[in-house]
Amino acid sequence: MIELLTADTPNGKKISIMLEESCIEYKITKINIFKNEQFKPEFRKISPFSKIPVIIDHENKKSVFESGAILIYLAEKIGKFYDTEDRLLVNQWLMGQMAYVGPMLGQHHQFHHYNPGKSKFGEERYFKIAEQIYKDLDERLSNTNYLAGKNYTIADIATFPWIARHEWHDIGLKRFSNLTRWYTDISEREAVQKGYDLLGKGEKIPKV
Ligand SMILES: N[C@@H](CCC(=O)N[C@@H](CS)C(=O)NCC(=O)O)C(=O)O
């Protein structure tokens, strides 16, 4: 059994989606990051940067932090979404999500969605970067079905919950036909719909 310690954020949703896709038995332990529960010493023992998500695999008592590392761990455990044939490409698109797409869209959320009017520089800078990310993903998806090629992989699972915040981004997802096709296709997966509703409150994936 896998225990997912998380909050309801795009990084958290990556893992609930992966667990639903994997059909592994799991339970969710909520970490309230607005009440600073991520800084509690017992949590920091398994999450040295005080971040969600983290998993504990109760079969072998291993814990894993960092969403990309968790996705790789689970994919290797179930033998899905990380084919050896595609692995070099999956690694690149997954690392690109972890190091660039997620952190930049996260900054865009900070300036454009949560704190508008506080920094013109920050708003303009991250709007431009977010728009470029949409363009780059769209270009990639004009050549392939999924980010790492013909197969749906953990690179898509990592990227999807960030694009699902498209209403916050105000970039206009509809303008990007290949990204829209990819987003709609993944949105229709039952496991993705279930995993997206991480807290079981009936949360729906935003439509294009
Ligand atoms: N690179 C990390 C980022 C995790 C992350 O930034 N988590 C945020 C929520 S999405 C968090 O725990 N924030 C609490 C804090 O910064 O105090 C991952 O992908 O797992």
Coordinates of N, CA and C and ligand atoms in Angstrom, one line a residue:
M1 N 0.8 -1.2 0.0 CA 0.0 0.0 0.0 C 0.9 1.3 0.0
I2 N 0.5 2.2 -0.8 CA 1.2 3.5 -0.9 C 0.5 4.5 -0.1
E3 N 1.2 5.2 0.7 CA 0.6 6.4 1.4 C 1.1 7.6 0.7
L4 N 0.2 8.5 0.2 CA 0.6 9.7 -0.4 C 0.3 10.9 0.5
L5 N 1.4 11.5 0.9 CA 1.3 12.7 1.8 C 1.3 13.9 0.9
T6 N 0.2 14.7 0.9 CA 0.1 15.7 -0.1 C -0.9 16.8 0.3
A7 N -0.9 17.8 -0.6 CA -1.9 18.9 -0.6 C -2.5 18.9 -2.0
D8 N -3.6 19.6 -2.1 CA -4.3 19.6 -3.4 C -3.7 20.6 -4.4
T9 N -2.5 20.3 -5.0 CA -1.8 21.3 -5.9 C -1.5 20.5 -7.1
P10 N -1.0 21.2 -8.2 CA -0.6 20.5 -9.4 C 0.5 19.4 -9.1
N11 N 1.4 19.7 -8.2 CA 2.4 18.7 -7.9 C 1.8 17.5 -7.2
G12 N 0.9 17.8 -6.3 CA 0.2 16.7 -5.6 C -0.7 15.9 -6.6
K13 N -1.3 16.5 -7.5 CA -2.2 15.8 -8.4 C -1.5 14.9 -9.4
K14 N -0.2 15.2 -9.7 CA 0.6 14.3 -10.5 C 0.6 12.9 -9.9
I15 N 0.7 12.9 -8.6 CA 0.9 11.6 -8.0 C -0.5 10.9 -7.8
S16 N -1.5 11.6 -7.5 CA -2.8 11.0 -7.3 C -3.3 10.4 -8.7
I17 N -2.9 11.2 -9.8 CA -3.3 10.7 -11.1 C -2.5 9.4 -11.4
M18 N -1.2 9.4 -11.1 CA -0.4 8.2 -11.3 C -0.9 7.0 -10.6
L19 N -1.3 7.3 -9.3 CA -1.7 6.1 -8.5 C -3.0 5.6 -9.1
E20 N -3.9 6.5 -9.5 CA -5.2 6.0 -10.2 C -4.8 5.2 -11.4
E21 N -3.9 5.7 -12.2 CA -3.5 5.1 -13.5 C -2.9 3.7 -13.2
S22 N -2.3 3.6 -12.0 CA -1.5 2.3 -11.7 C -2.4 1.3 -11.0
C23 N -3.6 1.6 -10.6 CA -4.4 0.7 -9.9 C -3.7 0.1 -8.7
I24 N -2.9 0.9 -8.0 CA -2.3 0.4 -6.8 C -3.2 0.9 -5.6
E25 N -3.2 0.0 -4.6 CA -3.9 0.4 -3.4 C -3.2 1.6 -2.7
Y26 N -3.9 2.7 -2.4 CA -3.3 3.8 -1.8 C -4.2 4.6 -0.9
K27 N -3.6 5.3 0.0 CA -4.4 6.2 0.9 C -3.7 7.6 0.9
I28 N -4.5 8.6 1.1 CA -4.0 10.0 1.1 C -3.9 10.5 2.5
T29 N -2.8 11.1 2.9 CA -2.7 11.8 4.2 C -2.5 13.3 3.8
K30 N -3.4 14.1 4.3 CA -3.4 15.5 3.9 C -2.3 16.3 4.7
I31 N -1.6 17.1 4.0 CA -0.6 18.0 4.7 C -1.1 19.4 4.4
N32 N -1.5 20.1 5.4 CA -2.0 21.4 5.2 C -0.8 22.4 5.1
I33 N -0.5 22.8 3.9 CA 0.7 23.6 3.7 C 0.4 25.1 4.1
F34 N -0.9 25.4 4.2 CA -1.3 26.8 4.6 C -1.2 26.9 6.2
K35 N -1.1 25.7 6.8 CA -0.9 25.7 8.3 C 0.5 25.3 8.7
N36 N 1.4 25.3 7.7 CA 2.8 25.0 7.9 C 3.1 23.5 8.4
E37 N 2.2 22.6 8.1 CA 2.4 21.2 8.5 C 3.6 20.6 7.8
Q38 N 4.0 21.2 6.7 CA 5.2 20.7 5.9 C 6.5 20.9 6.7
F39 N 6.5 21.8 7.7 CA 7.7 22.1 8.5 C 7.8 21.3 9.7
K40 N 6.8 20.4 10.0 CA 6.9 19.6 11.2 C 8.1 18.6 11.1
P41 N 8.8 18.4 12.2 CA 10.0 17.6 12.2 C 9.7 16.2 11.6
E42 N 8.6 15.6 12.0 CA 8.4 14.2 11.5 C 8.2 14.2 10.0
F43 N 7.6 15.3 9.4 CA 7.4 15.3 8.0 C 8.8 15.6 7.3
R44 N 9.5 16.5 7.9 CA 10.9 16.8 7.3 C 11.8 15.7 7.3
K45 N 11.5 14.6 8.1 CA 12.4 13.4 8.0 C 12.3 12.8 6.7
I46 N 11.1 12.9 6.0 CA 10.9 12.2 4.7 C 10.9 13.2 3.6
S47 N 10.9 14.5 3.9 CA 10.8 15.6 2.9 C 11.8 16.7 3.3
P48 N 13.0 16.5 3.0 CA 14.1 17.5 3.5 C 13.9 18.9 3.1
F49 N 13.2 19.2 2.0 CA 12.9 20.5 1.6 C 11.5 21.0 2.1
S50 N 10.9 20.2 2.9 CA 9.6 20.6 3.4 C 8.5 20.9 2.4
K51 N 8.5 20.0 1.4 CA 7.5 20.1 0.3 C 6.7 18.9 0.1
I52 N 5.5 19.1 -0.3 CA 4.7 17.9 -0.8 C 4.9 17.8 -2.3
P53 N 4.7 16.7 -2.9 CA 4.2 15.4 -2.4 C 5.4 14.5 -1.9
V54 N 5.0 13.5 -1.0 CA 5.9 12.5 -0.6 C 5.1 11.2 -0.6
I55 N 5.7 10.1 -0.9 CA 5.0 8.8 -0.7 C 5.8 7.9 0.3
I56 N 5.0 7.1 0.9 CA 5.7 6.0 1.7 C 5.1 4.7 1.1
D57 N 6.0 3.8 0.7 CA 5.6 2.5 0.3 C 5.6 1.6 1.5
H58 N 4.4 1.2 1.9 CA 4.4 0.4 3.2 C 4.7 -1.0 3.0
E59 N 4.9 -1.4 1.7 CA 5.4 -2.8 1.5 C 6.9 -2.9 1.9
N60 N 7.7 -1.9 1.6 CA 9.1 -2.0 1.9 C 9.6 -0.9 2.8
K61 N 8.6 0.0 3.3 CA 8.9 1.1 4.2 C 9.8 2.2 3.6
K62 N 9.9 2.2 2.2 CA 10.7 3.2 1.6 C 9.8 4.5 1.5
S63 N 10.5 5.7 1.6 CA 9.8 6.9 1.3 C 10.5 7.6 0.2
V64 N 9.7 8.4 -0.6 CA 10.3 9.1 -1.8 C 9.7 10.5 -1.8
F65 N 10.6 11.5 -1.9 CA 10.2 12.9 -2.1 C 10.5 13.3 -3.5
E66 N 10.0 14.4 -3.9 CA 10.2 15.0 -5.3 C 9.3 14.3 -6.3
S67 N 8.3 15.0 -6.8 CA 7.3 14.4 -7.7 C 7.9 13.6 -8.8
G68 N 8.9 14.1 -9.5 CA 9.5 13.3 -10.6 C 10.1 12.0 -10.1
A69 N 10.8 12.0 -9.0 CA 11.3 10.8 -8.5 C 10.2 9.8 -8.1
I70 N 9.1 10.4 -7.6 CA 8.0 9.5 -7.2 C 7.4 8.9 -8.4
L71 N 7.2 9.6 -9.5 CA 6.7 9.1 -10.7 C 7.5 8.0 -11.2
I72 N 8.8 8.2 -11.2 CA 9.8 7.1 -11.7 C 9.7 5.9 -10.8
Y73 N 9.6 6.1 -9.5 CA 9.5 5.0 -8.6 C 8.3 4.1 -8.9
L74 N 7.1 4.8 -9.0 CA 5.9 4.1 -9.2 C 5.9 3.4 -10.6
A75 N 6.4 4.1 -11.6 CA 6.4 3.6 -12.9 C 7.2 2.3 -13.0
E76 N 8.4 2.3 -12.3 CA 9.2 1.1 -12.3 C 8.6 0.0 -11.5
K77 N 7.8 0.4 -10.4 CA 7.2 -0.6 -9.6 C 6.1 -1.4 -10.4
I78 N 5.3 -0.6 -11.2 CA 4.2 -1.3 -11.9 C 4.6 -1.7 -13.3
G79 N 5.8 -1.2 -13.8 CA 6.2 -1.5 -15.2 C 5.3 -0.9 -16.2
K80 N 4.9 0.4 -16.0 CA 4.1 1.0 -17.0 C 4.4 2.5 -17.1
F81 N 4.1 3.1 -18.2 CA 4.3 4.6 -18.5 C 5.7 5.0 -18.5
Y82 N 6.7 4.1 -18.6 CA 8.1 4.4 -18.6 C 8.9 3.4 -19.3
D83 N 8.4 3.1 -20.6 CA 9.0 2.0 -21.4 C 10.5 2.2 -21.6
T84 N 11.3 1.1 -21.5 CA 12.7 1.3 -21.7 C 13.1 1.9 -23.1
E85 N 12.2 1.5 -24.1 CA 12.4 2.0 -25.4 C 12.4 3.6 -25.5
D86 N 11.4 4.1 -24.8 CA 11.2 5.6 -24.8 C 12.0 6.3 -23.7
R87 N 12.7 5.6 -22.9 CA 13.1 6.2 -21.6 C 13.9 7.5 -21.7
L88 N 14.8 7.5 -22.7 CA 15.7 8.7 -22.8 C 14.8 9.9 -23.1
L89 N 13.8 9.8 -23.9 CA 12.9 10.9 -24.2 C 12.0 11.2 -23.0
V90 N 11.5 10.2 -22.4 CA 10.7 10.4 -21.2 C 11.5 11.2 -20.2
N91 N 12.7 10.8 -19.9 CA 13.6 11.5 -18.9 C 13.7 13.0 -19.3
Q92 N 13.9 13.3 -20.6 CA 14.1 14.7 -21.0 C 12.8 15.5 -20.8
W93 N 11.7 14.9 -21.2 CA 10.4 15.7 -21.0 C 10.0 15.8 -19.5
L94 N 10.3 14.7 -18.8 CA 10.0 14.8 -17.4 C 10.9 15.8 -16.6
M95 N 12.2 15.8 -16.9 CA 13.1 16.7 -16.3 C 12.8 18.2 -16.7
G96 N 12.4 18.3 -18.0 CA 11.9 19.6 -18.5 C 10.7 20.1 -17.7
Q97 N 9.8 19.2 -17.4 CA 8.7 19.6 -16.6 C 9.1 20.0 -15.2
M98 N 10.0 19.2 -14.6 CA 10.4 19.4 -13.2 C 11.2 20.7 -13.0
A99 N 12.1 20.9 -14.0 CA 13.0 22.0 -13.8 C 12.6 23.3 -14.4
Y100 N 11.6 23.3 -15.4 CA 11.3 24.5 -16.2 C 9.8 24.7 -16.2
V101 N 9.0 23.8 -16.8 CA 7.6 24.0 -16.9 C 6.9 24.3 -15.6
G102 N 7.1 23.4 -14.6 CA 6.4 23.6 -13.3 C 6.9 24.9 -12.6
P103 N 8.2 25.0 -12.4 CA 8.6 26.2 -11.6 C 8.3 27.5 -12.3
M104 N 8.3 27.6 -13.7 CA 8.0 28.9 -14.3 C 6.5 29.1 -14.3
L105 N 5.6 28.1 -14.5 CA 4.2 28.3 -14.4 C 3.8 28.6 -12.9
G106 N 4.6 28.1 -12.0 CA 4.4 28.4 -10.6 C 4.6 29.8 -10.3
Q107 N 5.7 30.4 -10.9 CA 5.9 31.8 -10.7 C 4.9 32.7 -11.3
H108 N 4.4 32.2 -12.5 CA 3.3 32.9 -13.2 C 2.1 32.9 -12.3
H109 N 1.8 31.8 -11.6 CA 0.6 31.8 -10.7 C 0.9 32.9 -9.6
Q110 N 2.1 33.0 -9.1 CA 2.4 33.9 -8.0 C 2.1 35.4 -8.4
F111 N 2.6 35.7 -9.6 CA 2.5 37.2 -10.0 C 1.1 37.5 -10.6
H112 N 0.6 36.6 -11.5 CA -0.6 36.9 -12.3 C -1.8 36.5 -11.6
H113 N -1.8 35.4 -10.8 CA -3.1 34.9 -10.2 C -3.2 35.4 -8.7
Y114 N -2.2 35.1 -7.9 CA -2.3 35.4 -6.5 C -2.0 36.8 -6.1
N115 N -1.1 37.5 -6.8 CA -0.6 38.8 -6.4 C -0.6 39.8 -7.5
P116 N -1.7 39.9 -8.3 CA -1.6 40.9 -9.4 C -1.5 42.3 -8.9
G117 N -0.8 43.1 -9.7 CA -0.6 44.5 -9.3 C 0.6 44.8 -8.4
K118 N 1.3 43.7 -7.9 CA 2.4 43.9 -7.0 C 3.7 44.1 -7.7
S119 N 3.9 43.5 -8.9 CA 5.1 43.7 -9.6 C 4.8 43.6 -11.1
K120 N 4.9 44.7 -11.8 CA 4.7 44.7 -13.3 C 5.8 43.9 -13.9
F121 N 7.0 44.0 -13.4 CA 8.1 43.2 -14.0 C 7.8 41.7 -13.9
G122 N 7.5 41.3 -12.7 CA 7.2 39.8 -12.5 C 6.0 39.4 -13.3
E123 N 5.0 40.2 -13.4 CA 3.8 39.8 -14.2 C 4.2 39.6 -15.6
E124 N 4.9 40.6 -16.2 CA 5.2 40.6 -17.6 C 6.2 39.4 -17.9
R125 N 7.2 39.3 -17.0 CA 8.2 38.3 -17.3 C 7.6 36.9 -17.3
Y126 N 6.8 36.5 -16.3 CA 6.3 35.2 -16.3 C 5.1 34.9 -17.2
F127 N 4.4 36.0 -17.6 CA 3.4 35.9 -18.6 C 4.1 35.4 -19.9
K128 N 5.2 36.1 -20.3 CA 5.9 35.9 -21.5 C 6.5 34.4 -21.5
I129 N 7.0 34.0 -20.3 CA 7.6 32.7 -20.3 C 6.5 31.6 -20.4
A130 N 5.4 31.9 -19.7 CA 4.3 30.9 -19.7 C 3.8 30.8 -21.2
E131 N 3.6 31.9 -21.9 CA 3.2 31.8 -23.3 C 4.2 31.0 -24.1
Q132 N 5.4 31.2 -23.9 CA 6.5 30.5 -24.6 C 6.4 29.0 -24.3
I133 N 6.1 28.7 -23.1 CA 6.0 27.3 -22.7 C 4.8 26.6 -23.5
Y134 N 3.7 27.3 -23.6 CA 2.5 26.8 -24.4 C 3.0 26.6 -25.8
K135 N 3.7 27.6 -26.4 CA 4.1 27.5 -27.8 C 5.0 26.3 -28.0
D136 N 6.0 26.1 -27.0 CA 6.9 25.0 -27.2 C 6.3 23.7 -27.0
L137 N 5.3 23.6 -26.1 CA 4.6 22.3 -25.9 C 3.8 22.0 -27.2
D138 N 3.1 23.1 -27.7 CA 2.3 22.9 -28.9 C 3.1 22.4 -30.1
E139 N 4.3 23.0 -30.2 CA 5.2 22.6 -31.3 C 5.6 21.2 -31.2
R140 N 6.0 20.8 -30.0 CA 6.3 19.4 -29.7 C 5.2 18.4 -30.1
L141 N 4.0 18.8 -29.7 CA 2.8 18.0 -29.9 C 2.3 18.0 -31.3
S142 N 2.9 18.9 -32.1 CA 2.5 18.9 -33.6 C 3.2 17.7 -34.3
N143 N 4.2 17.1 -33.6 CA 5.0 16.0 -34.2 C 4.7 14.7 -33.5
T144 N 4.2 14.7 -32.3 CA 4.0 13.4 -31.6 C 2.6 13.5 -30.9
N145 N 2.1 12.3 -30.6 CA 0.9 12.2 -29.8 C 1.0 12.7 -28.4
Y146 N 2.1 12.2 -27.8 CA 2.4 12.5 -26.4 C 3.8 13.1 -26.3
L147 N 4.1 13.7 -25.2 CA 5.4 14.4 -25.1 C 6.6 13.6 -25.4
A148 N 6.6 12.4 -25.0 CA 7.8 11.6 -25.2 C 7.7 10.7 -26.5
G149 N 6.7 10.9 -27.2 CA 6.5 10.1 -28.5 C 5.1 9.6 -28.6
K150 N 5.0 8.3 -29.1 CA 3.7 7.8 -29.3 C 2.9 7.3 -28.1
N151 N 3.7 7.1 -27.0 CA 3.0 6.5 -25.8 C 2.8 7.6 -24.7
Y152 N 1.7 7.4 -24.0 CA 1.3 8.2 -22.8 C 2.3 7.7 -21.7
T153 N 3.0 8.7 -21.1 CA 4.0 8.3 -20.1 C 4.0 9.2 -18.9
I154 N 4.9 9.0 -18.0 CA 5.0 9.8 -16.8 C 5.3 11.3 -17.1
A155 N 5.9 11.5 -18.3 CA 6.2 12.9 -18.7 C 4.8 13.7 -18.9
D156 N 3.9 13.0 -19.5 CA 2.5 13.6 -19.7 C 1.8 13.8 -18.3
I157 N 2.0 12.7 -17.5 CA 1.3 12.8 -16.2 C 1.8 14.0 -15.4
A158 N 3.1 14.2 -15.5 CA 3.8 15.3 -14.7 C 3.3 16.7 -15.3
T159 N 3.1 16.8 -16.6 CA 2.8 18.1 -17.2 C 1.3 18.4 -17.1
F160 N 0.5 17.4 -17.2 CA -0.9 17.7 -17.4 C -1.5 18.6 -16.3
P161 N -1.3 18.3 -15.0 CA -1.9 19.1 -13.9 C -1.5 20.6 -14.0
W162 N -0.4 20.9 -14.6 CA 0.0 22.3 -14.7 C -0.7 23.0 -15.8
I163 N -1.0 22.3 -16.9 CA -1.8 22.9 -18.0 C -3.2 23.0 -17.6
A164 N -3.6 22.1 -16.7 CA -5.0 22.1 -16.2 C -5.3 23.4 -15.4
R165 N -4.3 24.2 -15.1 CA -4.5 25.5 -14.5 C -4.6 26.6 -15.6
H166 N -4.9 26.2 -16.8 CA -4.9 27.2 -17.9 C -5.8 28.4 -17.7
E167 N -6.8 28.2 -16.9 CA -7.7 29.4 -16.7 C -7.0 30.5 -15.9
W168 N -6.1 30.0 -15.0 CA -5.3 31.0 -14.2 C -4.3 31.7 -15.1
H169 N -3.8 30.9 -16.1 CA -2.7 31.4 -16.9 C -3.1 32.6 -17.9
D170 N -4.4 32.5 -18.3 CA -4.9 33.5 -19.3 C -4.1 33.6 -20.6
I171 N -3.5 32.5 -21.0 CA -2.7 32.5 -22.2 C -3.6 32.2 -23.4
G172 N -4.7 31.4 -23.1 CA -5.6 31.1 -24.2 C -5.3 29.7 -24.7
L173 N -5.6 28.7 -24.0 CA -5.2 27.3 -24.4 C -5.8 27.0 -25.8
K174 N -7.0 27.5 -26.1 CA -7.6 27.2 -27.4 C -6.8 27.6 -28.6
R175 N -5.9 28.6 -28.4 CA -5.1 29.1 -29.6 C -4.1 28.0 -30.0
F176 N -3.8 27.0 -29.1 CA -2.8 26.0 -29.4 C -3.4 24.7 -29.6
S177 N -3.6 24.4 -30.9 CA -4.5 23.3 -31.3 C -3.9 21.9 -30.9
N178 N -2.5 21.8 -31.0 CA -1.9 20.5 -30.6 C -1.9 20.3 -29.1
L179 N -1.7 21.3 -28.4 CA -1.7 21.2 -26.9 C -3.1 21.0 -26.5
T180 N -4.1 21.6 -27.1 CA -5.5 21.4 -26.8 C -5.9 19.9 -27.0
R181 N -5.5 19.4 -28.2 CA -5.8 18.0 -28.5 C -5.2 17.0 -27.4
W182 N -4.0 17.3 -27.0 CA -3.3 16.5 -26.0 C -4.1 16.6 -24.7
Y183 N -4.4 17.8 -24.3 CA -5.1 18.1 -23.0 C -6.4 17.4 -23.0
T184 N -7.2 17.5 -24.1 CA -8.5 17.0 -24.1 C -8.4 15.5 -24.0
D185 N -7.5 14.9 -24.8 CA -7.3 13.4 -24.8 C -7.0 12.9 -23.4
I186 N -6.1 13.6 -22.7 CA -5.7 13.1 -21.3 C -6.9 13.4 -20.3
S187 N -7.6 14.5 -20.5 CA -8.7 14.8 -19.7 C -9.8 13.7 -19.7
E188 N -9.9 13.0 -20.8 CA -10.9 12.0 -21.0 C -10.6 10.7 -20.3
R189 N -9.4 10.5 -19.8 CA -9.0 9.3 -19.2 C -9.7 9.2 -17.8
E190 N -10.3 8.1 -17.5 CA -11.1 8.0 -16.2 C -10.2 8.1 -15.0
A191 N -9.0 7.5 -15.1 CA -8.0 7.6 -14.0 C -7.6 9.0 -13.7
V192 N -7.4 9.8 -14.8 CA -7.0 11.2 -14.7 C -8.1 12.0 -14.0
Q193 N -9.3 11.7 -14.4 CA -10.5 12.4 -13.8 C -10.5 12.1 -12.3
K194 N -10.3 10.8 -11.9 CA -10.4 10.4 -10.5 C -9.2 11.0 -9.7
G195 N -8.0 10.9 -10.3 CA -6.8 11.4 -9.6 C -6.8 12.9 -9.5
Y196 N -7.4 13.6 -10.5 CA -7.5 15.1 -10.4 C -8.3 15.5 -9.2
D197 N -9.3 14.7 -8.9 CA -10.2 15.0 -7.8 C -9.6 14.4 -6.5
L198 N -8.4 14.9 -6.2 CA -7.5 14.4 -5.2 C -8.3 14.3 -3.8
L199 N -9.0 15.3 -3.5 CA -9.7 15.3 -2.2 C -11.1 14.6 -2.2
G200 N -11.5 14.1 -3.4 CA -12.8 13.5 -3.5 C -13.9 14.4 -3.3
K201 N -13.8 15.6 -3.7 CA -14.9 16.6 -3.5 C -15.6 16.9 -4.8
G202 N -15.4 16.0 -5.8 CA -16.1 16.2 -7.1 C -15.5 17.3 -7.9
E203 N -14.2 17.6 -7.7 CA -13.5 18.6 -8.5 C -13.4 18.1 -10.0
K204 N -13.8 18.9 -10.9 CA -13.7 18.6 -12.3 C -12.5 19.2 -13.0
I205 N -12.0 18.5 -14.0 CA -10.9 19.1 -14.8 C -11.4 20.3 -15.6
P206 N -10.8 21.4 -15.5 CA -11.2 22.6 -16.3 C -11.3 22.3 -17.8
K207 N -12.4 22.6 -18.5 CA -12.5 22.4 -19.9 C -11.7 23.5 -20.7
V208 N -11.4 23.2 -21.9 CA -10.6 24.1 -22.8 C -11.5 25.4 -23.0
Ligands
LIG1 N1 10.1 20.0 -7.0 C1 9.1 19.7 -6.0 C2 8.2 20.9 -5.8 C3 7.2 20.6 -4.7 C4 6.5 21.9 -4.3 O1 6.9 23.0 -4.6 N2 5.5 21.7 -3.4 C5 4.8 22.8 -2.9 C6 3.3 22.6 -3.2 S1 3.0 22.4 -4.9 C7 4.9 22.9 -1.4 O2 5.1 21.9 -0.8 N3 4.9 24.1 -0.9 C8 5.0 24.3 0.5 C9 6.1 25.3 0.8 O3 6.8 25.8 -0.1 O4 6.2 25.7 2.0 C10 8.2 18.5 -6.5 O5 8.0 18.5 -7.7 O6 7.9 17.6 -5.8

